[in-house]
Short mmCIF file of C-alpha atoms and ligand atoms in Angstrom, two decimals:
data_model
loop_
_atom_site.label_atom_id
_atom_site.label_comp_id
_atom_site.label_asym_id
_atom_site.label_seq_id
_atom_site.Cartn_x
_atom_site.Cartn_y
_atom_site.Cartn_z
CA MET K 14 23.86 -32.35 -0.49
CA GLU K 15 22.01 -31.90 2.79
CA ASN K 16 23.54 -28.41 3.16
CA GLU K 17 22.49 -27.52 -0.37
CA GLU K 18 18.96 -28.57 0.49
CA GLU K 19 18.89 -26.45 3.61
CA LYS K 20 20.02 -23.40 1.67
CA ASP K 21 17.16 -23.78 -0.79
CA ASP K 22 14.27 -21.95 0.80
CA SER K 23 11.79 -22.27 -2.09
CA ILE K 24 8.39 -23.56 -1.02
CA ARG K 25 8.19 -27.28 -1.78
CA TRP K 26 4.74 -27.99 -3.06
CA TYR K 27 3.17 -31.26 -4.18
CA VAL K 28 -0.28 -31.81 -5.65
CA CYS K 29 -1.98 -35.15 -6.22
CA GLY K 30 -2.71 -35.16 -9.94
CA PRO K 31 -5.22 -37.14 -12.01
CA THR K 32 -5.55 -40.84 -12.73
CA VAL K 33 -5.70 -40.74 -16.51
CA TYR K 34 -8.44 -43.14 -17.63
CA ASP K 35 -11.18 -40.72 -18.69
CA GLU K 36 -11.87 -37.05 -19.40
CA ALA K 37 -11.58 -34.65 -16.49
CA HIS K 38 -14.84 -33.11 -15.24
CA ILE K 39 -15.74 -29.75 -13.74
CA GLY K 40 -15.13 -31.13 -10.23
CA HIS K 41 -11.48 -31.78 -11.16
CA ALA K 42 -11.32 -28.41 -12.87
CA ARG K 43 -12.38 -26.71 -9.63
CA THR K 44 -9.60 -28.47 -7.70
CA PHE K 45 -6.88 -27.54 -10.17
CA VAL K 46 -8.07 -23.98 -10.83
CA ALA K 47 -8.46 -23.30 -7.08
CA LEU K 48 -4.93 -24.62 -6.46
CA ASP K 49 -3.66 -22.58 -9.42
CA ILE K 50 -5.15 -19.41 -7.90
CA ILE K 51 -3.45 -20.14 -4.57
CA ARG K 52 -0.17 -20.84 -6.33
CA ARG K 53 -0.37 -17.53 -8.24
CA VAL K 54 -1.16 -15.66 -5.01
CA VAL K 55 1.81 -17.27 -3.24
CA GLU K 56 4.20 -16.74 -6.17
CA ASP K 57 3.04 -13.37 -7.52
CA PHE K 58 1.27 -11.61 -4.65
CA PHE K 59 3.41 -12.71 -1.70
CA ARG K 60 6.40 -13.21 -4.06
CA LEU K 61 7.54 -16.46 -2.49
CA PRO K 62 9.40 -18.77 -4.88
CA CYS K 63 7.85 -22.23 -5.18
CA ILE K 64 8.79 -25.57 -6.66
CA PHE K 65 5.45 -27.00 -7.74
CA ALA K 66 5.26 -30.73 -8.49
CA MET K 67 2.31 -32.85 -9.60
CA ASN K 68 1.98 -36.55 -10.33
CA ILE K 69 0.12 -38.30 -13.12
CA THR K 70 -1.13 -41.77 -12.17
CA ASP K 71 -0.64 -43.50 -15.50
CA ILE K 72 -0.92 -47.09 -14.26
CA ASP K 73 -3.98 -48.13 -12.25
CA ASP K 74 -6.85 -50.67 -12.18
CA LYS K 75 -9.21 -48.25 -13.94
CA ILE K 76 -6.70 -47.66 -16.75
CA LEU K 77 -6.20 -51.42 -17.15
CA GLU K 78 -9.98 -52.01 -17.25
CA LYS K 79 -10.43 -49.42 -19.96
CA ALA K 80 -7.51 -50.87 -21.95
CA LYS K 81 -9.12 -54.30 -21.70
CA GLU K 82 -12.46 -52.89 -22.89
CA GLU K 83 -10.84 -51.23 -25.89
CA ARG K 84 -8.38 -54.10 -26.44
CA VAL K 85 -5.37 -51.80 -26.56
CA PRO K 86 -2.14 -51.56 -24.50
CA PHE K 87 -2.67 -49.52 -21.32
CA GLU K 88 -0.21 -46.86 -22.55
CA ILE K 89 -2.64 -45.91 -25.33
CA ILE K 90 -5.28 -45.08 -22.71
CA SER K 91 -2.96 -43.28 -20.30
CA GLU K 92 -1.29 -41.24 -23.04
CA ARG K 93 -4.63 -40.27 -24.58
CA TYR K 94 -6.07 -38.97 -21.30
CA THR K 95 -2.82 -37.36 -20.14
CA LYS K 96 -2.86 -35.36 -23.35
CA LYS K 97 -6.51 -34.43 -22.83
CA PHE K 98 -5.85 -33.42 -19.24
CA PHE K 99 -3.01 -31.13 -20.33
CA GLN K 100 -5.24 -29.61 -23.03
CA ASP K 101 -7.98 -28.97 -20.45
CA MET K 102 -5.52 -27.32 -18.07
CA ARG K 103 -4.25 -25.12 -20.89
CA LEU K 104 -7.83 -24.20 -21.74
CA LEU K 105 -8.39 -23.18 -18.11
CA ARG K 106 -5.01 -21.40 -18.11
CA VAL K 107 -3.71 -23.37 -15.14
CA ARG K 108 0.00 -22.67 -14.75
CA LYS K 109 2.13 -25.68 -15.69
CA PRO K 110 3.77 -27.47 -12.74
CA ASP K 111 7.55 -27.11 -12.51
CA ILE K 112 7.80 -30.88 -12.20
CA VAL K 113 5.39 -33.45 -13.67
CA LEU K 114 5.87 -36.97 -12.31
CA LYS K 115 4.47 -39.84 -14.35
CA VAL K 116 4.36 -42.91 -12.16
CA THR K 117 5.70 -45.26 -14.85
CA ASP K 118 8.83 -43.06 -15.16
CA HIS K 119 9.60 -43.53 -11.45
CA ILE K 120 9.16 -47.25 -10.78
CA PRO K 121 12.75 -47.85 -9.49
CA CYS K 122 12.44 -45.10 -6.86
CA ILE K 123 9.03 -46.42 -5.78
CA ILE K 124 10.48 -49.93 -5.42
CA SER K 125 13.34 -48.70 -3.25
CA PHE K 126 10.90 -46.69 -1.09
CA ILE K 127 8.82 -49.86 -0.51
CA GLN K 128 12.05 -51.75 0.16
CA GLY K 129 12.83 -49.22 2.90
CA LEU K 130 9.47 -49.86 4.58
CA VAL K 131 9.94 -53.64 4.25
CA GLU K 132 13.39 -53.46 5.89
CA LYS K 133 12.06 -51.37 8.77
CA GLY K 134 9.36 -53.99 9.42
CA TYR K 135 6.22 -52.01 8.59
CA THR K 136 4.92 -54.42 5.95
CA TYR K 137 3.73 -57.98 5.40
CA GLU K 138 3.19 -60.09 2.34
CA THR K 139 0.01 -61.80 1.10
CA ALA K 140 -0.66 -63.83 -2.04
CA ASP K 141 -1.51 -60.69 -4.02
CA GLY K 142 1.00 -58.15 -2.74
CA ILE K 143 2.96 -56.28 -0.08
CA TYR K 144 0.80 -54.45 2.47
CA PHE K 145 1.44 -51.65 4.93
CA ASP K 146 0.62 -52.75 8.47
CA VAL K 147 -1.19 -49.73 9.94
CA ASN K 148 -1.05 -51.13 13.47
CA LYS K 149 2.74 -50.77 13.43
CA TYR K 150 2.28 -47.00 13.16
CA PRO K 151 0.83 -45.75 16.46
CA PHE K 152 -0.56 -42.50 15.02
CA TYR K 153 -2.55 -44.08 12.21
CA GLY K 154 -5.96 -42.43 11.89
CA TYR K 155 -4.99 -39.31 13.86
CA PHE K 156 -5.11 -37.12 10.76
CA ARG K 157 -8.76 -37.51 9.75
CA GLN K 158 -9.93 -40.42 11.88
CA CYS K 159 -11.86 -41.97 9.03
CA GLY K 160 -9.52 -44.85 8.23
CA ASN K 161 -11.96 -47.51 9.47
CA LEU K 162 -14.40 -46.84 6.61
CA ILE K 163 -12.40 -49.09 4.31
CA PRO K 164 -13.96 -52.41 3.31
CA LYS K 165 -11.76 -55.47 3.72
CA GLU K 166 -11.45 -56.62 0.11
CA ASN K 167 -8.66 -59.11 0.80
CA ARG K 168 -9.19 -61.82 3.45
CA GLU K 169 -5.47 -62.10 4.13
CA LYS K 170 -5.31 -58.49 5.31
CA LYS K 171 -4.65 -58.19 9.04
CA ASP K 172 -6.65 -54.98 9.36
CA PRO K 173 -9.13 -53.58 6.82
CA ARG K 174 -7.21 -50.28 6.94
CA ASP K 175 -3.97 -51.91 5.74
CA PHE K 176 -3.21 -50.80 2.20
CA VAL K 177 -1.29 -52.28 -0.68
CA LEU K 178 2.21 -50.97 -1.49
CA TRP K 179 2.99 -53.41 -4.29
CA LYS K 180 0.39 -55.29 -6.31
CA LYS K 181 1.66 -58.57 -7.71
CA SER K 182 0.78 -59.23 -11.34
CA PRO K 183 -1.20 -62.49 -11.66
CA SER K 184 1.14 -64.79 -13.60
CA LEU K 185 -1.50 -66.29 -15.89
CA GLU K 186 -3.04 -63.04 -17.04
CA ASN K 187 -1.34 -60.65 -19.38
CA VAL K 188 -1.16 -57.80 -16.86
CA PRO K 189 1.64 -55.24 -17.16
CA GLY K 190 4.19 -55.24 -14.38
CA TRP K 191 7.76 -54.46 -13.40
CA ASN K 192 10.30 -56.79 -11.80
CA SER K 193 11.07 -56.11 -8.16
CA PRO K 194 12.44 -57.90 -5.07
CA PHE K 195 8.77 -58.63 -4.20
CA GLY K 196 7.99 -60.22 -7.57
CA LYS K 197 6.60 -58.83 -10.81
CA GLY K 198 3.95 -56.21 -10.18
CA ARG K 199 3.12 -52.53 -9.94
CA PRO K 200 2.90 -49.91 -7.18
CA GLY K 201 -0.23 -49.21 -5.15
CA TRP K 202 -1.71 -45.74 -5.54
CA HIS K 203 -1.02 -44.56 -1.96
CA THR K 204 2.65 -45.38 -2.17
CA GLU K 205 3.36 -43.69 -5.53
CA CYS K 206 2.82 -40.21 -4.13
CA ALA K 207 4.81 -40.82 -0.94
CA ALA K 208 7.75 -42.33 -2.85
CA MET K 209 7.88 -39.60 -5.51
CA ILE K 210 7.53 -36.81 -2.93
CA HIS K 211 10.52 -38.30 -1.13
CA GLU K 212 12.46 -38.67 -4.39
CA VAL K 213 11.92 -35.02 -5.38
CA PHE K 214 11.80 -33.16 -2.08
CA GLY K 215 13.52 -35.38 0.48
CA ASP K 216 12.44 -35.05 4.12
CA ARG K 217 10.65 -31.73 3.89
CA LEU K 218 7.45 -30.82 2.09
CA ASP K 219 5.83 -27.43 2.77
CA PHE K 220 2.48 -27.56 0.95
CA HIS K 221 0.52 -30.60 -0.08
CA GLY K 222 -2.63 -30.07 -2.12
CA GLY K 223 -5.47 -32.06 -3.59
CA GLY K 224 -9.21 -32.60 -3.49
CA VAL K 225 -10.71 -32.94 0.00
CA ASP K 226 -11.82 -36.53 -0.78
CA LEU K 227 -8.12 -37.51 -0.68
CA SER K 228 -7.75 -36.31 2.89
CA THR K 229 -9.55 -39.22 4.55
CA ILE K 230 -7.56 -42.18 3.27
CA HIS K 231 -4.95 -41.27 0.67
CA HIS K 232 -3.25 -38.55 2.69
CA GLU K 233 -3.59 -40.44 5.97
CA ASN K 234 -1.72 -43.27 4.25
CA GLU K 235 0.94 -40.92 2.87
CA ILE K 236 1.60 -39.55 6.36
CA ALA K 237 1.90 -43.08 7.80
CA GLN K 238 4.37 -44.22 5.12
CA MET K 239 6.51 -41.08 5.19
CA SER K 240 6.70 -40.96 8.98
CA CYS K 241 7.68 -44.64 9.15
CA PHE K 242 10.15 -44.34 6.28
CA LEU K 243 11.83 -41.24 7.73
CA GLY K 244 11.61 -42.38 11.35
CA LYS K 245 10.17 -38.99 12.34
CA GLY K 246 6.94 -37.02 11.98
CA TRP K 247 6.16 -35.70 8.52
CA VAL K 248 3.85 -32.70 8.52
CA PRO K 249 3.24 -30.61 5.40
CA ASN K 250 0.60 -27.86 5.34
CA TRP K 251 -2.46 -29.38 3.74
CA ILE K 252 -4.43 -27.48 1.11
CA HIS K 253 -7.60 -29.46 0.47
CA VAL K 254 -10.04 -28.09 -2.09
CA GLY K 255 -13.73 -28.60 -1.23
CA HIS K 256 -16.20 -30.71 -3.21
CA LEU K 257 -18.10 -29.48 -6.20
CA SER K 258 -21.65 -30.80 -6.06
CA ILE K 259 -24.40 -30.92 -8.60
CA ARG K 260 -27.96 -30.86 -7.21
CA GLY K 261 -26.57 -31.61 -3.77
CA CYS K 262 -24.48 -34.66 -4.80
CA LYS K 263 -20.71 -34.66 -5.14
CA MET K 264 -19.78 -34.59 -8.84
CA SER K 265 -18.07 -37.89 -9.58
CA LYS K 266 -17.55 -40.42 -12.28
CA SER K 267 -19.09 -43.22 -10.24
CA LEU K 268 -22.32 -41.22 -9.72
CA ARG K 269 -22.46 -40.35 -13.44
CA ASN K 270 -23.55 -36.79 -12.63
CA PHE K 271 -20.56 -35.05 -14.14
CA VAL K 272 -20.01 -32.43 -16.82
CA THR K 273 -16.62 -32.66 -18.53
CA ILE K 274 -14.49 -29.54 -18.84
CA ARG K 275 -14.78 -29.65 -22.60
CA GLU K 276 -18.57 -30.04 -22.51
CA ALA K 277 -18.92 -27.06 -20.17
CA ILE K 278 -16.75 -24.82 -22.32
CA GLU K 279 -17.88 -25.98 -25.75
CA SER K 280 -21.56 -25.75 -24.83
CA LYS K 281 -20.82 -22.16 -23.74
CA GLN K 282 -22.20 -23.00 -20.30
CA MET K 283 -19.16 -21.11 -19.00
CA ASP K 284 -15.94 -19.86 -20.53
CA ALA K 285 -12.53 -20.24 -18.88
CA GLU K 286 -12.68 -16.75 -17.36
CA GLU K 287 -16.16 -17.23 -15.92
CA PHE K 288 -15.10 -20.55 -14.43
CA ARG K 289 -12.08 -18.93 -12.80
CA VAL K 290 -14.32 -16.21 -11.37
CA PHE K 291 -16.64 -18.98 -10.12
CA CYS K 292 -13.65 -20.52 -8.29
CA LEU K 293 -12.58 -17.13 -6.91
CA LEU K 294 -16.08 -16.49 -5.59
CA HIS K 295 -15.99 -19.67 -3.49
CA ASN K 296 -13.11 -19.99 -1.05
CA PHE K 297 -11.04 -23.04 -1.91
CA ASN K 298 -11.85 -24.98 1.26
CA CYS K 299 -15.66 -24.64 0.92
CA ASP K 300 -17.90 -27.16 -0.77
CA VAL K 301 -19.77 -25.52 -3.62
CA GLU K 302 -22.83 -26.27 -5.70
CA PHE K 303 -22.43 -26.02 -9.48
CA GLY K 304 -25.95 -24.63 -9.78
CA GLU K 305 -27.85 -22.01 -11.74
CA ASP K 306 -27.45 -19.29 -9.07
CA GLU K 307 -23.72 -19.86 -8.61
CA ILE K 308 -23.08 -19.92 -12.37
CA CYS K 309 -25.12 -16.72 -12.81
CA GLU K 310 -23.21 -14.98 -10.03
CA ALA K 311 -19.89 -15.82 -11.72
CA LYS K 312 -21.11 -14.66 -15.14
CA ARG K 313 -22.53 -11.45 -13.70
CA THR K 314 -19.30 -10.71 -11.82
CA TRP K 315 -17.11 -11.29 -14.86
CA SER K 316 -19.31 -9.15 -17.05
CA LYS K 317 -19.13 -6.32 -14.45
CA LEU K 318 -15.33 -6.57 -14.46
CA LYS K 319 -15.18 -6.59 -18.26
CA LYS K 320 -17.40 -3.54 -18.40
CA TRP K 321 -15.20 -1.80 -15.85
CA ASN K 322 -12.15 -2.64 -17.97
CA GLU K 323 -13.83 -1.29 -21.11
CA GLU K 324 -14.71 1.97 -19.38
CA TRP K 325 -11.07 2.53 -18.56
CA SER K 326 -9.76 1.21 -21.88
CA TYR K 327 -11.75 3.88 -23.70
CA ALA K 328 -10.67 6.59 -21.31
CA GLU K 329 -8.25 9.08 -22.81
CA LYS K 330 -5.54 8.58 -20.24
CA ASP K 331 -5.46 4.83 -20.67
CA LEU K 332 -3.84 4.90 -24.09
CA CYS K 333 -0.53 3.96 -22.57
CA SER K 334 -0.17 0.32 -21.65
CA PHE K 335 -0.58 -1.26 -18.27
CA PHE K 336 3.19 -1.47 -17.80
CA GLU K 337 3.64 2.21 -18.49
CA GLN K 338 1.02 2.77 -15.84
CA LYS K 339 3.08 0.73 -13.45
CA ALA K 340 6.19 2.79 -14.18
CA LYS K 341 4.14 5.94 -13.68
CA LYS K 342 2.88 4.56 -10.40
CA GLU K 343 6.43 4.06 -9.19
CA THR K 344 7.38 7.68 -9.86
CA GLU K 345 4.28 8.79 -7.98
CA GLU K 346 5.12 6.56 -5.04
CA THR K 347 6.12 9.47 -2.79
CA GLU K 348 2.86 11.25 -3.51
CA GLU K 349 0.89 8.29 -2.25
CA TRP K 350 1.90 9.10 1.30
CA GLY K 351 -0.32 12.12 1.02
CA GLU K 352 -3.44 10.05 0.32
CA LYS K 353 -6.20 9.79 2.85
CA ALA K 354 -5.78 6.90 5.26
CA ASP K 355 -8.98 5.13 4.15
CA ASP K 356 -7.77 5.01 0.52
CA ARG K 357 -5.16 2.52 1.57
CA SER K 358 -7.22 0.49 3.99
CA TRP K 359 -8.89 -1.70 1.35
CA LYS K 360 -5.45 -2.82 0.15
CA THR K 361 -4.50 -3.76 3.70
CA GLU K 362 -7.79 -5.61 3.95
CA ILE K 363 -6.96 -7.57 0.78
CA PHE K 364 -3.53 -8.47 2.12
CA ILE K 365 -5.03 -9.75 5.36
CA LYS K 366 -7.78 -11.73 3.60
CA LEU K 367 -5.29 -13.45 1.30
CA ARG K 368 -2.78 -14.09 4.04
CA ASN K 369 -5.45 -15.62 6.23
CA ASN K 370 -6.28 -18.80 4.29
CA PHE K 371 -6.66 -17.24 0.81
CA GLN K 372 -10.16 -15.80 1.20
CA THR K 373 -10.64 -14.98 -2.45
CA ARG K 374 -14.41 -14.46 -2.18
CA GLU K 375 -13.99 -11.58 0.25
CA VAL K 376 -11.24 -10.13 -1.97
CA MET K 377 -13.44 -10.32 -5.07
CA LEU K 378 -16.25 -8.50 -3.25
CA LEU K 379 -13.79 -5.79 -2.19
CA ILE K 380 -12.55 -5.48 -5.78
CA LEU K 381 -16.11 -5.06 -7.10
CA GLN K 382 -16.77 -2.40 -4.50
CA GLU K 383 -13.60 -0.51 -5.49
CA CYS K 384 -14.39 -0.85 -9.22
CA LYS K 385 -17.72 0.83 -8.57
CA LYS K 386 -16.00 3.67 -6.71
CA THR K 387 -13.51 4.27 -9.53
CA LEU K 388 -16.38 4.58 -12.02
CA GLN K 389 -18.15 7.07 -9.79
CA LEU K 390 -14.93 9.10 -9.62
CA LYS K 391 -14.54 8.87 -13.38
CA ALA K 392 -18.03 10.30 -13.84
CA GLN K 393 -16.86 13.27 -11.77
CA GLY K 394 -13.83 13.69 -14.03
CA CYS K 395 -11.29 12.12 -11.63
CA PHE K 396 -8.83 9.40 -12.64
CA PRO K 397 -7.93 7.12 -9.69
CA TRP K 398 -5.08 5.42 -11.57
CA ASP K 399 -3.44 4.01 -8.51
CA THR K 400 -6.59 2.13 -7.51
CA CYS K 401 -7.24 0.98 -11.08
CA SER K 402 -3.72 -0.31 -11.58
CA TYR K 403 -3.89 -2.15 -8.24
CA ILE K 404 -7.16 -3.81 -9.29
CA TYR K 405 -5.64 -4.76 -12.67
CA GLN K 406 -2.63 -6.27 -10.96
CA LEU K 407 -4.77 -8.33 -8.60
CA LEU K 408 -6.95 -9.67 -11.39
CA LEU K 409 -3.84 -10.56 -13.41
CA ILE K 410 -2.39 -12.32 -10.37
CA PHE K 411 -5.61 -14.33 -10.06
CA GLY K 412 -5.01 -15.44 -13.66
CA LEU K 413 -7.89 -13.50 -15.23
CA LYS K 414 -7.39 -12.11 -18.69
CA PHE K 415 -9.45 -9.34 -20.20
CA PRO K 416 -10.19 -9.56 -23.92
CA ALA K 417 -7.97 -6.52 -24.37
CA TRP K 418 -6.52 -7.39 -27.74
CA SER K 419 -9.82 -7.84 -29.50
CA LEU K 420 -10.87 -4.51 -28.05
CA ILE K 421 -7.76 -2.82 -29.40
CA ASN K 422 -8.25 -4.46 -32.80
CA LYS K 423 -11.83 -3.16 -32.90
CA GLU K 424 -10.59 0.33 -32.05
CA GLN K 425 -8.06 0.20 -34.88
CA GLU K 426 -10.73 -0.98 -37.26
CA LEU K 427 -13.05 1.81 -36.21
CA ILE K 428 -10.35 4.44 -36.68
CA GLY K 429 -9.68 3.06 -40.17
CA LEU K 430 -13.37 3.35 -41.05
CA ILE K 431 -13.58 6.95 -39.82
CA VAL K 432 -10.48 7.97 -41.79
CA THR K 433 -11.75 6.38 -45.03
CA PHE K 434 -15.24 7.83 -44.58
CA ARG K 435 -13.78 11.31 -44.05
CA GLU K 436 -11.51 10.96 -47.10
CA LYS K 437 -14.41 9.93 -49.34
CA ILE K 438 -16.46 12.93 -48.27
CA ARG K 439 -13.57 15.33 -48.91
CA VAL K 440 -12.97 13.87 -52.38
CA ALA K 441 -16.69 14.01 -53.22
CA LEU K 442 -16.89 17.63 -52.00
CA SER K 443 -13.98 18.75 -54.16
CA SER K 444 -15.18 17.07 -57.34
CA LYS K 445 -18.97 17.00 -57.17
CA VAL K 446 -20.33 19.83 -55.01
CA GLU K 447 -20.79 23.19 -56.73
CA ASP K 448 -22.40 25.10 -53.86
CA GLN K 449 -19.50 27.01 -52.24
CA GLN K 450 -21.25 27.58 -48.90
CA LEU K 451 -22.24 23.89 -48.57
CA ARG K 452 -18.67 22.85 -49.43
CA LYS K 453 -17.28 25.17 -46.78
CA ASP K 454 -19.72 23.93 -44.12
CA ILE K 455 -19.02 20.24 -44.74
CA PHE K 456 -15.23 20.80 -44.86
CA ALA K 457 -15.58 22.55 -41.50
CA ILE K 458 -17.36 19.50 -40.04
CA CYS K 459 -14.54 17.24 -41.32
CA ASP K 460 -11.91 19.54 -39.80
CA GLU K 461 -13.76 19.62 -36.51
CA LEU K 462 -13.69 15.81 -36.41
CA ARG K 463 -9.92 15.89 -37.07
CA ASP K 464 -8.94 18.83 -34.87
CA GLN K 465 -11.25 18.34 -31.91
CA ASP K 466 -13.08 15.01 -31.61
CA LEU K 467 -10.27 12.67 -32.65
CA LYS K 468 -7.57 14.71 -30.91
CA ARG K 469 -9.53 14.56 -27.68
CA ILE K 470 -9.24 10.76 -27.63
CA GLY K 471 -5.55 10.90 -28.56
CA ILE K 472 -5.74 10.30 -32.34
CA HIS K 473 -3.81 12.72 -34.55
CA LEU K 474 -4.74 12.83 -38.24
CA GLU K 475 -2.94 14.71 -40.98
CA ASP K 476 -4.59 15.42 -44.32
CA LEU K 477 -2.32 15.02 -47.33
CA LYS K 478 -2.39 17.81 -49.91
CA ASP K 479 -4.35 16.77 -53.03
ZN1 ZN V 9 -1.41 -38.49 -4.02
#
């Protein structure tokens, strides 16, 4: 088994998913869209195969509180908001994880992970649960050095930074729980992720993602548990997405300053494409304000790109599909060597920007600059197909989707209207117009439309006799 694992060189990637007790807001959307963009760049631009896993915390204090409020079993709450979260992700066109891990489906593995830590002596028991003893791990706090911000909510805790691995269910209350060697209860949040990462990926994790707010405590705690469990250092590459703030404050449920994903999209504040452009325009690791200026910049950028796409969609040469273009590009590959050196430099620049910490903002600005150049060339009668197809490919990789189909449908509709209009005139001419010269002139105009104007844009019409 170990040998099999070593042979598998796919990137092992884990993302801390949502706790499903309420609707996701735009702050969550930014985290998941930013991570989705990075995933697409890794998988489709750098062509590195990944195994992408995400957890769903479907048992938690907040879920239990909500269930109590609504007087329903907790599963009703967690299932409702899991479904909504998936719908939101679909709306934002976030690629589905390869593996989705619902905590309640993995209780036995979490119990045996805790058991491992208990046996190695890293834990202690109090009246309400099993705790991790951070002082037994000499490197605790080295990751972010913020661990001492935690309030001591349980007097029996040896150190305020100690965290619960297993929460015992109070016997008198009707609280859901699972049987375990440490009594009936449920896992603590910090231990779920560590245990499931170990269950799925074993000793090695390559990328670990999540919102930056998880880096201070949650991920510090994951590192401590994994390193103690494995008996060796555990060091994934961390991909922490910056905060989204609204009027200078972090968007969060506790501050009640949030906009849900659905609200933002249904109120037409932003559509899925504009939101993705918004994420692309702010590098994933930066904090960003969800303000008027930032929203306008994203809308303006997307409308520029759509306009650019329309310009080329209407161009005569673009009647063949994108994939035909790609095939064409491959046959022209040898010719490309003849291009001027500076034609290629912007592509190199894009490669470097993406390779160096996924600087999507800089890449988007380069794309806009190149789009402008292609339109200038088009005005001069040149068709820089290689550049255009490269831009298309990049935008597709970023997960952007042009409204191409509606455009094509409109074109079809327009062609239909022209054909019918022309037919009606020809019929009217034959049956109702006596003046021979006028008939001849109008027929000539109809023929000109068929033989010159329509042909020029690649449409071939044939008139049926009678
Ligand atoms: Zn986590």
